[in-house]
Tab-separated table of C-alpha atoms in Angstrom:
chain	number	residue	atom	x	y	z
V	32	MET	CA	0.002	0.107	-0.119
V	33	THR	CA	1.307	3.282	-1.198
V	34	GLY	CA	0.752	6.215	1.415
V	35	LYS	CA	-0.298	9.292	-0.727
V	36	THR	CA	0.490	12.605	0.987
V	37	VAL	CA	-2.758	14.635	1.121
V	38	THR	CA	-2.096	18.589	0.678
V	39	ARG	CA	-4.123	21.548	1.498
V	40	ALA	CA	-4.973	21.559	-2.161
V	41	ASP	CA	-6.352	18.114	-1.987
V	42	LEU	CA	-8.491	19.073	1.061
V	43	CYS	CA	-9.765	22.165	-0.788
V	44	GLU	CA	-10.689	20.096	-3.850
V	45	ALA	CA	-12.401	17.607	-1.680
V	46	VAL	CA	-14.426	20.230	-0.033
V	47	TYR	CA	-15.365	21.831	-3.365
V	48	GLN	CA	-16.378	18.324	-4.862
V	49	LYS	CA	-18.482	17.320	-1.866
V	50	VAL	CA	-19.976	20.401	-0.265
V	51	GLY	CA	-20.775	22.413	-3.544
V	52	LEU	CA	-19.159	25.653	-2.512
V	53	SER	CA	-17.036	27.467	-5.131
V	54	ARG	CA	-13.314	26.627	-5.334
V	55	THR	CA	-12.486	29.892	-3.732
V	56	GLU	CA	-14.831	29.414	-0.935
V	57	SER	CA	-13.778	25.932	-0.277
V	58	ALA	CA	-10.168	27.029	-0.190
V	59	SER	CA	-11.328	29.873	2.219
V	60	LEU	CA	-13.172	27.395	4.511
V	61	VAL	CA	-10.059	24.827	4.704
V	62	GLU	CA	-7.723	27.741	5.685
V	63	LEU	CA	-10.197	29.135	8.207
V	64	VAL	CA	-10.253	25.633	9.808
V	65	LEU	CA	-6.579	25.097	9.839
V	66	LYS	CA	-6.197	28.776	11.179
V	67	GLU	CA	-8.464	28.031	13.896
V	68	ILE	CA	-6.689	24.863	14.821
V	69	THR	CA	-3.327	26.517	14.836
V	70	ASP	CA	-4.528	29.559	16.795
V	71	CYS	CA	-5.953	27.162	19.689
V	72	LEU	CA	-2.776	25.133	19.743
V	73	GLU	CA	-0.562	28.375	19.854
V	74	ARG	CA	-2.605	29.274	22.965
V	75	GLY	CA	-1.817	25.832	24.434
V	76	GLU	CA	-5.380	24.656	24.135
V	77	THR	CA	-6.239	21.256	23.223
V	78	VAL	CA	-7.981	20.599	20.127
V	79	LYS	CA	-10.379	17.551	20.365
V	80	LEU	CA	-12.241	16.363	17.229
V	81	SER	CA	-14.836	13.759	17.971
V	82	SER	CA	-14.311	10.507	16.083
V	83	PHE	CA	-10.674	11.794	14.815
V	84	GLY	CA	-8.601	12.713	17.768
V	85	SER	CA	-6.818	15.375	19.743
V	86	PHE	CA	-3.995	17.695	19.017
V	87	VAL	CA	-2.276	18.191	22.540
V	88	VAL	CA	0.589	20.719	23.364
V	89	ARG	CA	2.873	19.377	25.915
V	90	LYS	CA	5.414	21.332	27.835
V	91	LYS	CA	8.895	19.537	28.131
V	92	GLY	CA	11.294	20.826	30.685
V	93	GLN	CA	14.879	21.412	30.212
V	94	ARG	CA	16.996	18.207	30.074
V	95	ILE	CA	20.639	17.044	29.073
V	96	GLY	CA	20.986	15.447	25.686
V	97	ARG	CA	23.850	14.017	23.868
V	98	ASN	CA	25.563	14.830	20.596
V	99	PRO	CA	25.518	11.730	18.900
V	100	LYS	CA	28.744	12.577	16.793
V	101	THR	CA	30.884	13.723	19.705
V	102	GLY	CA	29.053	12.147	22.712
V	103	LYS	CA	29.232	15.587	24.326
V	104	GLU	CA	26.476	16.363	26.725
V	105	VAL	CA	24.437	19.467	25.830
V	106	PRO	CA	21.384	20.947	27.489
V	107	ILE	CA	18.239	20.880	25.653
V	108	SER	CA	16.056	23.912	26.432
V	109	PRO	CA	12.493	23.905	27.641
V	110	ARG	CA	9.946	23.971	24.897
V	111	ARG	CA	6.302	23.053	23.859
V	112	VAL	CA	5.593	20.179	21.576
V	113	MET	CA	2.356	19.062	19.802
V	114	VAL	CA	1.272	15.556	19.723
V	115	PHE	CA	-1.686	13.955	17.975
V	116	LYS	CA	-3.496	11.098	19.896
V	117	PRO	CA	-5.949	9.417	17.338
V	118	SER	CA	-9.525	8.403	18.557
V	119	ALA	CA	-10.457	4.773	19.197
V	120	ILE	CA	-12.718	5.126	16.013
V	121	LEU	CA	-10.104	6.376	13.774
V	122	LYS	CA	-7.534	3.605	14.903
V	123	GLN	CA	-10.132	1.060	14.158
V	124	ARG	CA	-10.792	2.392	10.605
V	125	ILE	CA	-7.072	2.790	9.715
V	126	ASN	CA	-6.691	-0.872	10.692
V	127	GLY	CA	-9.595	-1.683	8.329
V	128	HIS	CA	-12.304	-2.174	10.744
V	129	ASN	CA	-15.592	-0.361	9.917
V	130	VAL	CA	-17.102	0.822	13.310
V	131	ALA	CA	-20.632	0.265	12.037
V	132	ASP	CA	-19.992	-3.290	11.064
V	133	GLU	CA	-18.353	-3.930	14.527
V	134	ALA	CA	-21.772	-2.588	16.176
V	135	GLU	CA	-23.881	-5.053	14.139
V	136	HIS	CA	-21.682	-8.055	15.255
V	137	ALA	CA	-21.646	-6.756	19.069
């Protein structure tokens, strides 16, 4: 299975095809959603999208790292990192399990 990379343009095209907005409106909508998510993360807020997953900003404290070439210890400054935690539903879908099918078999 080859992993295709989906771009902003692909997302805009999908919105255009499926929602019926103009191409310009579709692009604006995608940009607006991405900007809102980015702004929330910048403020340190968690973005939780039901049935999809959560984008979480975590604070990492200063720690000592090691330069792999020289072996010399160097301090790594404190920083914030973003992690994505997929929902259980998304995990099932990417593994080929249709959630609706499983509900019928339960």
